[in-house]
Structure formats: structure tokens, C-alpha cells
PDB file of C-alpha atoms and ligand atoms in Angstrom:
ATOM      1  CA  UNK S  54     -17.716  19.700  -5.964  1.00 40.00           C
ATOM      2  CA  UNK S  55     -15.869  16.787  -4.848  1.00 44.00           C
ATOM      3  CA  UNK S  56     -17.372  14.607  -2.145  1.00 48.00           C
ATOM      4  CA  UNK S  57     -15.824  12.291  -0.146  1.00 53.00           C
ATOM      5  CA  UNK S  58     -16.350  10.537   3.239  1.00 52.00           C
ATOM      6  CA  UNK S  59     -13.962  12.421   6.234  1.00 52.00           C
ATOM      7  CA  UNK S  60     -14.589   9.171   8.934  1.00 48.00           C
ATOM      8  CA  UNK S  61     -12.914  10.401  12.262  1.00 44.00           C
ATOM      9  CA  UNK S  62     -11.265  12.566   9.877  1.00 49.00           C
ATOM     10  CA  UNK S  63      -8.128  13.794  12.247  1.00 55.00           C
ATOM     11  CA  UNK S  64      -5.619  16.258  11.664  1.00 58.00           C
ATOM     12  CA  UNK S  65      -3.012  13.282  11.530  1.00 63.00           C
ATOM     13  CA  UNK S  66      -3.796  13.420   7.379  1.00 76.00           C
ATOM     14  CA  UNK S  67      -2.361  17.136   6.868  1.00 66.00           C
ATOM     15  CA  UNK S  68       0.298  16.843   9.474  1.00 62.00           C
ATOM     16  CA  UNK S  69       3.729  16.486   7.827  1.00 58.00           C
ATOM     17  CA  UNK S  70       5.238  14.058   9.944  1.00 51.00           C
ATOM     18  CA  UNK S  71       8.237  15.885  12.318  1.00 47.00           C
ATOM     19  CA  UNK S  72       7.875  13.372  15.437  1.00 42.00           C
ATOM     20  CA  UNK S  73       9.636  12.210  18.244  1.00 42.00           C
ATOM     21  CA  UNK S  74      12.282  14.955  17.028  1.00 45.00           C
ATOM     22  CA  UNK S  75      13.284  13.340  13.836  1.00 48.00           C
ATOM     23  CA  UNK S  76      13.681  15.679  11.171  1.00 51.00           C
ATOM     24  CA  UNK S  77      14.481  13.519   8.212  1.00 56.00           C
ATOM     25  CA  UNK S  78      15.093  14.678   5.131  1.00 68.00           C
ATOM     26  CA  UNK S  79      12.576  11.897   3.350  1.00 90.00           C
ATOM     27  CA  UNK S  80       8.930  13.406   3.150  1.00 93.00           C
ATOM     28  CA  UNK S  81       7.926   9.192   2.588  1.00 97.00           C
ATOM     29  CA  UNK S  82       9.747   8.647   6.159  1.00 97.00           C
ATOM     30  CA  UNK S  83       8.516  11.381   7.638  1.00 94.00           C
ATOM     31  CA  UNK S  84       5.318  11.185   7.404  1.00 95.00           C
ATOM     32  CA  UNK S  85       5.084   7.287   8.000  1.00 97.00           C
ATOM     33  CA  UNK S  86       6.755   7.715  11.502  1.00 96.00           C
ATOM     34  CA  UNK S  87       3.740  10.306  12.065  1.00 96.00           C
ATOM     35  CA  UNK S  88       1.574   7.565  11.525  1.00 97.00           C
ATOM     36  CA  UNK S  89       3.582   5.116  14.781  1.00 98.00           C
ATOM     37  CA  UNK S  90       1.182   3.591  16.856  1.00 98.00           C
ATOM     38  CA  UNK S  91      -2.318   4.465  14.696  1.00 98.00           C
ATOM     39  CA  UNK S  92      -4.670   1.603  15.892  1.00 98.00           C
ATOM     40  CA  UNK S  93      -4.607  -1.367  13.274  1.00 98.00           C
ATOM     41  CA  UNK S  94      -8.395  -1.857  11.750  1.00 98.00           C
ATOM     42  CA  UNK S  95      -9.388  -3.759   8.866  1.00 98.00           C
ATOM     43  CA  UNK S  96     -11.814  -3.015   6.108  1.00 97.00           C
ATOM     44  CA  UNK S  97     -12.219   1.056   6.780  1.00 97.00           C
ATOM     45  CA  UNK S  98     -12.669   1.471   3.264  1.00 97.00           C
ATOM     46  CA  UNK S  99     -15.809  -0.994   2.988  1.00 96.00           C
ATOM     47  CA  UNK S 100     -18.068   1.140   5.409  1.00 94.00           C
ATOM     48  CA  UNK S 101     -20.402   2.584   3.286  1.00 93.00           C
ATOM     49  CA  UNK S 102     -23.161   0.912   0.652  1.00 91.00           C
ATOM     50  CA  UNK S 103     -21.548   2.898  -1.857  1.00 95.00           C
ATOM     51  CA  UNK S 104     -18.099   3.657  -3.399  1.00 97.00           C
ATOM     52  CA  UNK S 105     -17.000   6.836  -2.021  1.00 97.00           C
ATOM     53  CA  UNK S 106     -13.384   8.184  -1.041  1.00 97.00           C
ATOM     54  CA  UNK S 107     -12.622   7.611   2.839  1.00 97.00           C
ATOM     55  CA  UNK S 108     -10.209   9.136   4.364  1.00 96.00           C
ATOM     56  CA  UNK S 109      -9.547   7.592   7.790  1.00 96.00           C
ATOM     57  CA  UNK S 110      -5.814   8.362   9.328  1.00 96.00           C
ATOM     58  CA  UNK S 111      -7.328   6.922  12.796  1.00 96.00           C
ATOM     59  CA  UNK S 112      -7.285   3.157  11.700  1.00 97.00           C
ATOM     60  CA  UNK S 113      -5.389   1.882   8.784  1.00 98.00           C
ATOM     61  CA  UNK S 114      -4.228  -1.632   7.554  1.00 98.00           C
ATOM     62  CA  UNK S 115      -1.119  -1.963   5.871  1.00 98.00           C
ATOM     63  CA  UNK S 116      -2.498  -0.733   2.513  1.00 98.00           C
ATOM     64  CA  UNK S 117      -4.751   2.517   3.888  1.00 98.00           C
ATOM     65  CA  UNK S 118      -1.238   3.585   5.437  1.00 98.00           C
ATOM     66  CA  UNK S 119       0.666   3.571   2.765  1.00 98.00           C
ATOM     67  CA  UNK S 120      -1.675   5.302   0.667  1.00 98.00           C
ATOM     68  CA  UNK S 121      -2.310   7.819   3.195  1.00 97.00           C
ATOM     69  CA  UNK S 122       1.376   8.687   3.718  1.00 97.00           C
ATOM     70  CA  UNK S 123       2.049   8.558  -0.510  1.00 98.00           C
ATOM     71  CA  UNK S 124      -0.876  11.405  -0.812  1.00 97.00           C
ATOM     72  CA  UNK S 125       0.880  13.343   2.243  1.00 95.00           C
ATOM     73  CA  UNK S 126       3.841  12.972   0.546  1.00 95.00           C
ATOM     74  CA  UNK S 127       2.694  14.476  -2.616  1.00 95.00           C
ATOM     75  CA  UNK S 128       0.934  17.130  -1.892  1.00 91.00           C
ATOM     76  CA  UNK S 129       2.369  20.224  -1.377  1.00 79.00           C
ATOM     77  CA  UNK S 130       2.974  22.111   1.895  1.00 82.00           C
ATOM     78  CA  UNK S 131       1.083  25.294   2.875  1.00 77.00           C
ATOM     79  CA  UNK S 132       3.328  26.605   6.074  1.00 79.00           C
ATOM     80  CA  UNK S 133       3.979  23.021   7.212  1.00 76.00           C
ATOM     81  CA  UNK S 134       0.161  21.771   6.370  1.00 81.00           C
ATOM     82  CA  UNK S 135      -0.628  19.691   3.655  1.00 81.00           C
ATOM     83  CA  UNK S 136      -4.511  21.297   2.035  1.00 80.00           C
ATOM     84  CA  UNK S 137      -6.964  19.293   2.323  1.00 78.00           C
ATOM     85  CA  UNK S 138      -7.917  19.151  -1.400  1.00 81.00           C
ATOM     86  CA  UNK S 139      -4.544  18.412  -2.303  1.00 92.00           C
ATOM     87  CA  UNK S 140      -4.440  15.303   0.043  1.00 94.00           C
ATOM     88  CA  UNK S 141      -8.007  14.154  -1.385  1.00 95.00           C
ATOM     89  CA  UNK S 142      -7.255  14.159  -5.048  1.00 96.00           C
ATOM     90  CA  UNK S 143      -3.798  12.528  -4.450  1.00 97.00           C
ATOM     91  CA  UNK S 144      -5.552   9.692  -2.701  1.00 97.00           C
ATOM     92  CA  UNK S 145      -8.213   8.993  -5.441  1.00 98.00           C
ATOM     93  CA  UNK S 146      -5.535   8.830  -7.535  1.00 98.00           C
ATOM     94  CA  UNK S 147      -3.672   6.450  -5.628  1.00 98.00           C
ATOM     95  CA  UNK S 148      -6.473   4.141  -4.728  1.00 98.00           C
ATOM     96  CA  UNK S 149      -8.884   4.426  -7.636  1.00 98.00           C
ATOM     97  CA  UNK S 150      -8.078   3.321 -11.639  1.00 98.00           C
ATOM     98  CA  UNK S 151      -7.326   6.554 -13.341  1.00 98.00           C
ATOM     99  CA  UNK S 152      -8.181   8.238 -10.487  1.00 98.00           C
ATOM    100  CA  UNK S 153     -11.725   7.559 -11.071  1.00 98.00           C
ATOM    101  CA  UNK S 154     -14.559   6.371  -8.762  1.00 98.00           C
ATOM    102  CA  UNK S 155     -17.030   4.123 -10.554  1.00 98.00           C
ATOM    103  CA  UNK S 156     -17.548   1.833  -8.184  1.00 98.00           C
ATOM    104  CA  UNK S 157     -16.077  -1.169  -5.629  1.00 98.00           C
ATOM    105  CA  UNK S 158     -14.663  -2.627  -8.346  1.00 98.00           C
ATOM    106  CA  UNK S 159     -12.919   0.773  -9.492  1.00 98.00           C
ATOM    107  CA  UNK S 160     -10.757   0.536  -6.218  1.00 98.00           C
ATOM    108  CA  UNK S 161      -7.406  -0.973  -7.374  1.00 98.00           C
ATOM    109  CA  UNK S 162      -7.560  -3.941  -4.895  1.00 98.00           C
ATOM    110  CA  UNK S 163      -4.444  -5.642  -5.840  1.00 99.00           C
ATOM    111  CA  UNK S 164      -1.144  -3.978  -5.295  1.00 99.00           C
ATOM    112  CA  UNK S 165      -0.139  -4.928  -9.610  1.00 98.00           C
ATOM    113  CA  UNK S 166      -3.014  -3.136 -10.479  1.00 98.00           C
ATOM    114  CA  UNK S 167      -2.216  -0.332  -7.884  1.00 98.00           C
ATOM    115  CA  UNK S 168       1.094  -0.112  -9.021  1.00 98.00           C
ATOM    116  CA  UNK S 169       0.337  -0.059 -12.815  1.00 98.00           C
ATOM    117  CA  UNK S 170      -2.070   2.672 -12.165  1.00 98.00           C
ATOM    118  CA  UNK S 171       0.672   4.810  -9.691  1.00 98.00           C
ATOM    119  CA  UNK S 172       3.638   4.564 -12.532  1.00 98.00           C
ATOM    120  CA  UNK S 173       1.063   5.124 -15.201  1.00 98.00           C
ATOM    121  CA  UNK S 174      -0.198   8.621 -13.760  1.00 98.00           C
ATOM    122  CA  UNK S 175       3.742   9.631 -12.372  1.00 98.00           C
ATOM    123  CA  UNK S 176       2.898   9.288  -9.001  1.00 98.00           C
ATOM    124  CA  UNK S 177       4.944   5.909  -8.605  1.00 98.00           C
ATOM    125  CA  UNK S 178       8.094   4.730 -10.169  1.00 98.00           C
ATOM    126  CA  UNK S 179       9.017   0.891 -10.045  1.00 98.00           C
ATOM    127  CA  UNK S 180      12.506   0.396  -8.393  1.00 98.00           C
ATOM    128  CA  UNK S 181      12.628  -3.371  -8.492  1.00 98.00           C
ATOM    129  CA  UNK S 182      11.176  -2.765 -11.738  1.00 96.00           C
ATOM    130  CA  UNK S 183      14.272  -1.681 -12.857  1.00 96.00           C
ATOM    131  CA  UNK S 184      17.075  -2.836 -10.858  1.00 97.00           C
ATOM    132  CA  UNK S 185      15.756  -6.751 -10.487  1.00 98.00           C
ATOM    133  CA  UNK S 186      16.079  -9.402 -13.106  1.00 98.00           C
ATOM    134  CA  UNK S 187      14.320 -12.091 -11.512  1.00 98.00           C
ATOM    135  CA  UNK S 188      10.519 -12.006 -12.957  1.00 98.00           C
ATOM    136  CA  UNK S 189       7.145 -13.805 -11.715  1.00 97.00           C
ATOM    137  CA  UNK S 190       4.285 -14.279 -14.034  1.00 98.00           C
ATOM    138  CA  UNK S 191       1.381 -12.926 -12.362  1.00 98.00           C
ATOM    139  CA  UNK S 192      -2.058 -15.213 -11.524  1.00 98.00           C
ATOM    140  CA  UNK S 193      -4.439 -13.115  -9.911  1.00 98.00           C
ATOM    141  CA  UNK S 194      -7.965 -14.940  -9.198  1.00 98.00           C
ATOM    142  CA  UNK S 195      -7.991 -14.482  -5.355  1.00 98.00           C
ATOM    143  CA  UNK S 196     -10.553 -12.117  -4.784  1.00 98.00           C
ATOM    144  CA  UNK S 197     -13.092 -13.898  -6.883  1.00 98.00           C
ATOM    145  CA  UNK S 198     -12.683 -16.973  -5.703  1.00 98.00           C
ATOM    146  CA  UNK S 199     -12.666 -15.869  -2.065  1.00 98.00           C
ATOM    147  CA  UNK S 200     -15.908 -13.924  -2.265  1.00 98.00           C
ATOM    148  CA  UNK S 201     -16.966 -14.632   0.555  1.00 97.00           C
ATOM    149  CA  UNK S 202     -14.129 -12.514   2.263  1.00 98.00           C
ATOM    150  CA  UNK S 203     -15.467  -9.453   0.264  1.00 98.00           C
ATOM    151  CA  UNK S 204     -18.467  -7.898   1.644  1.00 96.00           C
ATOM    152  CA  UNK S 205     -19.204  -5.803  -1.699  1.00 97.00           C
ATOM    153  CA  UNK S 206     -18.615  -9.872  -3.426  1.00 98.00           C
ATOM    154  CA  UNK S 207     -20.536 -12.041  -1.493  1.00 96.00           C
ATOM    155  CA  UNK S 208     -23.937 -10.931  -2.417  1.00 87.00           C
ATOM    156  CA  UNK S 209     -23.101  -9.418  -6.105  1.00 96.00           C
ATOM    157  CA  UNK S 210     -22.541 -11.805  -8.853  1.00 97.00           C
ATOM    158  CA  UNK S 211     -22.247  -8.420 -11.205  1.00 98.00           C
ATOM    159  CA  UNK S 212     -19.331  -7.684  -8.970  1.00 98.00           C
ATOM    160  CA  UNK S 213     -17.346 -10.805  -8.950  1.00 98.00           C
ATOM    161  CA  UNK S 214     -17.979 -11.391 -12.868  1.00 98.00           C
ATOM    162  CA  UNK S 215     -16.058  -7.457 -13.248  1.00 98.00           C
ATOM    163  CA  UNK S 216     -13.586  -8.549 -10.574  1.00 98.00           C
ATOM    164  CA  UNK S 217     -12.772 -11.642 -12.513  1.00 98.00           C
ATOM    165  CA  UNK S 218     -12.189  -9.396 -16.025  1.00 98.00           C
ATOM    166  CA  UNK S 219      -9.648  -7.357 -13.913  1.00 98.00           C
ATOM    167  CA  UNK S 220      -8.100 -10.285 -12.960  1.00 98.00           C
ATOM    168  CA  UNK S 221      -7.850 -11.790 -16.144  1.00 98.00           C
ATOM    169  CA  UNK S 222      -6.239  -8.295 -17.870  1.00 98.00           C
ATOM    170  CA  UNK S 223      -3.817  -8.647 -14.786  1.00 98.00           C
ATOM    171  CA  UNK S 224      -2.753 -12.303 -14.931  1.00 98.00           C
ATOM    172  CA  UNK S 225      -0.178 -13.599 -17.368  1.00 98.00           C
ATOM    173  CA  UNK S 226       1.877 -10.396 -17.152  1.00 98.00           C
ATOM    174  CA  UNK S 227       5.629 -11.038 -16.086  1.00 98.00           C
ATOM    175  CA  UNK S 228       6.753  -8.546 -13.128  1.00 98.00           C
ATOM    176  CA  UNK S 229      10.541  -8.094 -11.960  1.00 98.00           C
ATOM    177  CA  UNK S 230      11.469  -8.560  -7.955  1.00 98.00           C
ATOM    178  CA  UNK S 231      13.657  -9.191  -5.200  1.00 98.00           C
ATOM    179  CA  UNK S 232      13.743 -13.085  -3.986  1.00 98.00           C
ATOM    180  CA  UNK S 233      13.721 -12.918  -0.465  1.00 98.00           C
ATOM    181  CA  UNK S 234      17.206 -15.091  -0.282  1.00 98.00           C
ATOM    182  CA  UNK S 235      18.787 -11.875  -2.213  1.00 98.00           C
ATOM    183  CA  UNK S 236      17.730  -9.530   0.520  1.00 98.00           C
ATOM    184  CA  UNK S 237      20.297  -9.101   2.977  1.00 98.00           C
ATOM    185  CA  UNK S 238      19.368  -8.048   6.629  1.00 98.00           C
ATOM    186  CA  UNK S 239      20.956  -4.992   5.916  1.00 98.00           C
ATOM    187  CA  UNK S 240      19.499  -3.826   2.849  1.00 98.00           C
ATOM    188  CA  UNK S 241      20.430  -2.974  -0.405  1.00 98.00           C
ATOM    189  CA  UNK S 242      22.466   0.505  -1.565  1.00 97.00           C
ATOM    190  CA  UNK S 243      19.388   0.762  -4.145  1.00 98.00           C
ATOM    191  CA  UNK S 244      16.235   0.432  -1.599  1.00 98.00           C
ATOM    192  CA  UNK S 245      15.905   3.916   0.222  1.00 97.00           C
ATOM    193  CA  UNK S 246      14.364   5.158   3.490  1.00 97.00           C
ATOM    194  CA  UNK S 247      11.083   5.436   2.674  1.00 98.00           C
ATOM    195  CA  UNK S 248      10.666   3.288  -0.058  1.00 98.00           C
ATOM    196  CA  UNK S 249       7.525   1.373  -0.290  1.00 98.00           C
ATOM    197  CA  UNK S 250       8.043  -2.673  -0.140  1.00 98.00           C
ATOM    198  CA  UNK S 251       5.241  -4.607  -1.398  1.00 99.00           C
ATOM    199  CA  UNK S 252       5.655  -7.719  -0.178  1.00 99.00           C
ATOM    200  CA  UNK S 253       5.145 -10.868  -2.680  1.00 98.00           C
ATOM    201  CA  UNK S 254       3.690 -14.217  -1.722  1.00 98.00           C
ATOM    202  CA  UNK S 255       3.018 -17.607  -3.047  1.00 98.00           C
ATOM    203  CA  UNK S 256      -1.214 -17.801  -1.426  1.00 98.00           C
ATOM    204  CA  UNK S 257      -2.882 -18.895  -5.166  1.00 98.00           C
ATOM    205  CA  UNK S 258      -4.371 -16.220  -6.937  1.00 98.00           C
ATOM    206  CA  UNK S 259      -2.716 -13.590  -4.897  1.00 98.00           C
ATOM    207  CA  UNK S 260       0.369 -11.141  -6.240  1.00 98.00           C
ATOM    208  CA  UNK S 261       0.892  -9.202  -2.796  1.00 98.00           C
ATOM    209  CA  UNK S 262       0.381 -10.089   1.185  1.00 98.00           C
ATOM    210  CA  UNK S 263       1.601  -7.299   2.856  1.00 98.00           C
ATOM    211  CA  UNK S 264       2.387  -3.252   2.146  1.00 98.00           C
ATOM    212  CA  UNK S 265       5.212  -1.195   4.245  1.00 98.00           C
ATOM    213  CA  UNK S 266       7.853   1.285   4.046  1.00 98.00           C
ATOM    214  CA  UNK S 267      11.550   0.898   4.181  1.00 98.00           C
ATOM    215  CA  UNK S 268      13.489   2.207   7.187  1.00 98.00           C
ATOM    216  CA  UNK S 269      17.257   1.998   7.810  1.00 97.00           C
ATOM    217  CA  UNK S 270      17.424   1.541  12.290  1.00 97.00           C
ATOM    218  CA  UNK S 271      21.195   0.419  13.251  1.00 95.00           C
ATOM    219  CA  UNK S 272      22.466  -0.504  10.045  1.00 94.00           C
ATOM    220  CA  UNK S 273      19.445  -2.537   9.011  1.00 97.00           C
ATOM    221  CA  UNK S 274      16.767  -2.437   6.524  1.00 98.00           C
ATOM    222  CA  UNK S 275      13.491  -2.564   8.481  1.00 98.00           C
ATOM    223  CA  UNK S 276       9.931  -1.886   8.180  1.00 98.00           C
ATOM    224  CA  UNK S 277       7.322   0.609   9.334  1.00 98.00           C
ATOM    225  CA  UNK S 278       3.807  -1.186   8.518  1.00 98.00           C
ATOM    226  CA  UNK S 279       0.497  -1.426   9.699  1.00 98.00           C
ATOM    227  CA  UNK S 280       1.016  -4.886  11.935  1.00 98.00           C
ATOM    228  CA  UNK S 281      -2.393  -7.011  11.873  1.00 97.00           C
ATOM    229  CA  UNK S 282      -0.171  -9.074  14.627  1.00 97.00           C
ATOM    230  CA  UNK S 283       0.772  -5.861  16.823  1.00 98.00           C
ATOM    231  CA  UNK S 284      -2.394  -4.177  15.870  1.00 98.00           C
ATOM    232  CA  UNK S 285      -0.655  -0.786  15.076  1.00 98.00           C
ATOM    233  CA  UNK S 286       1.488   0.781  13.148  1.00 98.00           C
ATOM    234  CA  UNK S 287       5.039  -0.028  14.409  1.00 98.00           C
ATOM    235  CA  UNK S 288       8.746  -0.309  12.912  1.00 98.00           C
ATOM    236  CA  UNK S 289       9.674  -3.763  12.987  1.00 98.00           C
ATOM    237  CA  UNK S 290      12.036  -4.781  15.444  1.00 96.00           C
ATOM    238  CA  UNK S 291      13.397  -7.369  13.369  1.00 98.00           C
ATOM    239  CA  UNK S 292      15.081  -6.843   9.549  1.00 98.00           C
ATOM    240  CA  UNK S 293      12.726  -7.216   6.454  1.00 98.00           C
ATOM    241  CA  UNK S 294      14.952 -10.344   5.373  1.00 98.00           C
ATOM    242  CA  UNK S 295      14.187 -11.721   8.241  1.00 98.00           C
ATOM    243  CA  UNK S 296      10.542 -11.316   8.440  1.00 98.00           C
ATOM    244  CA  UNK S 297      10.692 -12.426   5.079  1.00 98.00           C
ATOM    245  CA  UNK S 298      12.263 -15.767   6.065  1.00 98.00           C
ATOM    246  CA  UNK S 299       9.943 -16.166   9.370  1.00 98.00           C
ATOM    247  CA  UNK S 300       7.159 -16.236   6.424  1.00 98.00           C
ATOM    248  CA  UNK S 301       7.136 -19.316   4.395  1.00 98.00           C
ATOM    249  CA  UNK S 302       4.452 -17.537   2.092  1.00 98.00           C
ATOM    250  CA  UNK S 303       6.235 -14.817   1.432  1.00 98.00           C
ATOM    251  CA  UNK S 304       8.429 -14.796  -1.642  1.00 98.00           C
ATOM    252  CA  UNK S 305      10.190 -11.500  -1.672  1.00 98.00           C
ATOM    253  CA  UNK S 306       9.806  -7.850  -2.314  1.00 98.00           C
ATOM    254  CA  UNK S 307       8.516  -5.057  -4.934  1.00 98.00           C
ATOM    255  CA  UNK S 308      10.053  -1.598  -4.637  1.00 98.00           C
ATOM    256  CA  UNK S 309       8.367   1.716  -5.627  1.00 98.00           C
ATOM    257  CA  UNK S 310       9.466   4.969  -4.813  1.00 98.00           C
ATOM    258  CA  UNK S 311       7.475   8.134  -4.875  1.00 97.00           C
ATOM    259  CA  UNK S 312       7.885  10.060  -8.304  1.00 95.00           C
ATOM    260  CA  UNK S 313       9.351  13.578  -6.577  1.00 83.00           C
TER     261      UNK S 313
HETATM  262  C1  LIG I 445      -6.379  -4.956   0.242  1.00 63.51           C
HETATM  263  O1  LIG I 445      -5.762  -6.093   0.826  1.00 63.51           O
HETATM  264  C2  LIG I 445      -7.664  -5.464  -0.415  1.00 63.51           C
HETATM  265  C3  LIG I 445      -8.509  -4.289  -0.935  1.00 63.51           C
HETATM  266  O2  LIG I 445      -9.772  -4.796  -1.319  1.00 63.51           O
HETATM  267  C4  LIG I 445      -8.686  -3.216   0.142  1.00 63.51           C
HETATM  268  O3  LIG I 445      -7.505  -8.241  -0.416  1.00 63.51           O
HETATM  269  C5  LIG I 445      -7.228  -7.649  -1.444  1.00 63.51           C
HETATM  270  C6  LIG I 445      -6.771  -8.413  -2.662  1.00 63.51           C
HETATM  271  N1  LIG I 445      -7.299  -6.316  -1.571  1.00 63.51           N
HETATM  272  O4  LIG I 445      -9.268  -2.064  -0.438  1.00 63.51           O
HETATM  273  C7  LIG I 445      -7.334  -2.833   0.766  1.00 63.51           C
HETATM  274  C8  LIG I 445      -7.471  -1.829   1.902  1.00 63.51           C
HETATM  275  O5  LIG I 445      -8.205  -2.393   2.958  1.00 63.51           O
HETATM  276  O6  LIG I 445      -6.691  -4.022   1.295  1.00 63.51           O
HETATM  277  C9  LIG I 445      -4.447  -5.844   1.291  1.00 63.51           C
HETATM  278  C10 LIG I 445      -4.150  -7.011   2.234  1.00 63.51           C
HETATM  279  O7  LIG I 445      -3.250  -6.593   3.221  1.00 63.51           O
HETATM  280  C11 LIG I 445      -3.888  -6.361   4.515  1.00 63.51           C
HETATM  281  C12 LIG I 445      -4.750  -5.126   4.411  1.00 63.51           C
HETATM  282  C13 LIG I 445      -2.815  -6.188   5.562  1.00 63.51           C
HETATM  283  O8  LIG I 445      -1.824  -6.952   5.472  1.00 63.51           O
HETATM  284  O9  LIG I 445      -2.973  -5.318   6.417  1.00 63.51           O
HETATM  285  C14 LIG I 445      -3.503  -5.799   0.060  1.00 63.51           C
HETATM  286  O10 LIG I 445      -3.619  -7.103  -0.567  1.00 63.51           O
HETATM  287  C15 LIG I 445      -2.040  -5.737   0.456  1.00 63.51           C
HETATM  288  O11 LIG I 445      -1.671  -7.128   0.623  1.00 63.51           O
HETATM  289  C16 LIG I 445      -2.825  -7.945   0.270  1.00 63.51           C
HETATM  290  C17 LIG I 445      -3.655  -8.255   1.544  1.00 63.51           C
HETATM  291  N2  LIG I 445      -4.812  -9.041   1.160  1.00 63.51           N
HETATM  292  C18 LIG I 445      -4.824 -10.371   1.393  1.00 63.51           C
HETATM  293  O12 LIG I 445      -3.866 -10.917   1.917  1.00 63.51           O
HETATM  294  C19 LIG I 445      -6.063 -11.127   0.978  1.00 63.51           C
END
């Protein structure tokens, strides 16, 4: 039997999103407009002493939301519901390496690794991957030299020495994405509502800063995220390109799309 942690489990998880009377063909967009206004919190997945799946819709960050509307997304509907087990097992897959849970340092913390695992089990497929031919080598360290920031690091040496292995099997590899300066504010006719965007930065030891997903509003290419700023999830009211440019540490963009 399957056990997981249901924290302020709400219904939010199994409802496919059909809100403020937008019926949009895209299951991704759907279901992330559900998710508008869901209170911004930090660190829901760190609340218990050991690994375990959580599944909080109530308060996400930017990478709890995405995850939450990907397993929506792929599980199948059961008159308009989404079954519970479905939604489960399609989030451990998501968030855990081979969908298994051994572990904090089983929990694909950075977004390569996440995406490596999501293409690998056909859950995910690369975009940029495929349509980008600029390339960044990756250098992934952050996490265990920040362990401090990491209350399942700070206090486990065993911990940090696995997280640093990860890091080293992740580092050196070459990725393909979009420099911000090729991103025009009104998208691209290969980037698709509902899209995911990972966003790239520059921080040392870091591959990804920020998760969202792609929405066309008035001819532009914007973004439905989790907002640490606005404390919610919102659609941004400016384009991606140009919160791209309003972020001198952010270096452009990774595109996955769910695998139908
Ligand atoms: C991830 O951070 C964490 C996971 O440990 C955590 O910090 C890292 C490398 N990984 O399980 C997961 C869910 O809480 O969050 C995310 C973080 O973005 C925050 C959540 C946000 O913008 O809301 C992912 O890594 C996505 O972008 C980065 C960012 N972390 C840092 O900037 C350190």
C-alpha cells in the first residue's frame, strides 16, 4: 500500500482546471489557471523528518506547482475528476529519481536532474532540447555548498557528501536553450500554451532559478508561476522576455512539454 503525506490535502489536486469560464483546449493550461491565486509558501515538501510524498495544492512554490499541475495533467479523467492514485504515482514520478523514494536526497532537487528523469520515464519531452542550438555546460554544486539553506543538509554530512555525487554525475553535461536576447515579447511559434519554462540563471553552482508555464494573454508570451514576490500564483502581467531582461541573473529559458 502506498503511503504518502495528504497536508491540507484539498480537492484543488483532482479538479481539472475549467475556471473563470475558460475552457481551453490545453489540459497543462487548464489546470495551471486552477491553481491562480494558491498562497505562495516555501519548503512544503521539507515538513516531515522523513522522505515521504506530500501532496499540498494549498501552498506551492514555483516548483510544487508545476509538478502538481504535470501529475493533473497526466492522469486520466474519471467524469471530470482526476483519481487520487493516479495523481499520487504521477507525482512520485515527477519529483522522485525513477520514481523512487529513498530518501531527501532521492528528490530530484535540480530542475537537469528533474528533467533527465521526466524525458527518461516519457512523462517529459525537451522542446528547447530540440529546437535550440545554443548549449551551456552545466556546474551544479549549489546545494552543497549552501547547506545551510537545506534543512535535511545542515546537520547531515551523509547527506551533503550524496548531494555532492549527484552533482558531480550532473555537472559537465552540455544542455541546449533559449538566450534570453532570442526571446521575443511575443513568443516563439514553437513554445505552446502550457509549456513549462524553466528558467536558467548564471547564481554559481545553480542550472535553474525559477519554474512556470507558458501562457499566450494579448499576443504575448507570458507566465503563470508561483511568484515568491506576489506571494501567489499569478499570470505575469508583464512578457517572459521581459522578466527575463528585468533579471540580470537570469540567462534564458528551457522548454518541456508534457509527453501526451
Ligand atoms: C527547489 O528549488 C529545491 C528543492 O530542494 C525543492 O533549491 C534547489 C536547488 N532545489 O524540493 C523544490 C521544491 O520546494 O524547490 C527551486 C527554487 O525555486 C523556488 C522554489 C521558487 O522560485 O519558487 C528550483 O530550483 C527551481 O528553481 C530553483 C530555485 N532554487 C534556488 O534558487 C536555490
Amino acid at each position: 500500500m502506498k503511503t504518502f503525506t495528504t497536508i491540507l490535502f484539498s480537492a484543488l489536486c483532482f479538479t481539472v482546471g475549467n475556471v473563470h469560464g475558460q475552457d481551453h483546449k490545453n489540459v497543462m493550461l487548464n489546470n495551471a489557471i486552477s491553481f491562480m491565486d494558491v498562497p505562495y509558501v516555501a519548503h512544503t515538501l521539507d515538513v516531515n523528518d522523513n522522505e515521504e510524498l506530500v501532496i499540498n495544492c494549498d501552498e506551492v512554490d514555483c516548483t510544487t506547482f508545476v509538478e502538481y499541475v504535470l501529475a493533473m495533467s497526466l492522469s486520466p479523467l474519471e467524469d471530470g475528476q482526476v483519481a487520487e492514485g493516479d495523481f499520487a504515482n504521477n507525482l512520485q514520478k515527477i519529483r522522485y529519481r525513477d520514481g523512487k523514494i529513498d530518501g531527501y536526497t532521492s528528490r530530484l532537487h535540480y530542475i537537469a536532474d528533474w528533467i533527465n528523469n521526466g524525458v527518461r520515464d516519457g512523462l517529459i519531452q525537451d522542446i528547447s532540447g530540440a529546437r535550440c542550438t545554443d548549449t551551456q555546460k552545466l556546474s551544479i554544486s549549489y546545494m552543497s555548498t549552501h547547506p545551510q539553506l537545506y534543512k535535511q543538509l545542515t546537520n547531515s554530512p551523509g547527506n551533503v557528501a550524496k548531494m555532492k555525487k549527484i552533482e558531480k554525475a550532473l555537472s559537465g553535461k552540455e544542455i541546449r536553450y533559449l538566450p534570453k536576447d532570442k526571446l521575443p515579447n511575443e513568443g516563439l511559434p514553437w513554445i505552446n500554451d502550457g509549456d513549462i519554462i524553466a528558467i536558467t540563471t548564471n547564481t554559481p553552482g545553480l542550472d535553474v532559478a525559477h519554474l512556470g508555464i507558458a501562457f499566450y494573454v494579448d499576443g504575448k508570451l507570458s507566465l503563470i508561476h508561483a511568484s515568491s514576490k506576489e506571494k501567489k500564483v499569478v499570470v505575469s502581467n508583464i512578457a517572459l522576455s521581459q522578466m527575463l531582461k528585468n533579471n540580470n541573473s537570469w540567462t534564458g529559458i528551457r522548454v518541456l512539454r508534457m509527453k501526451q
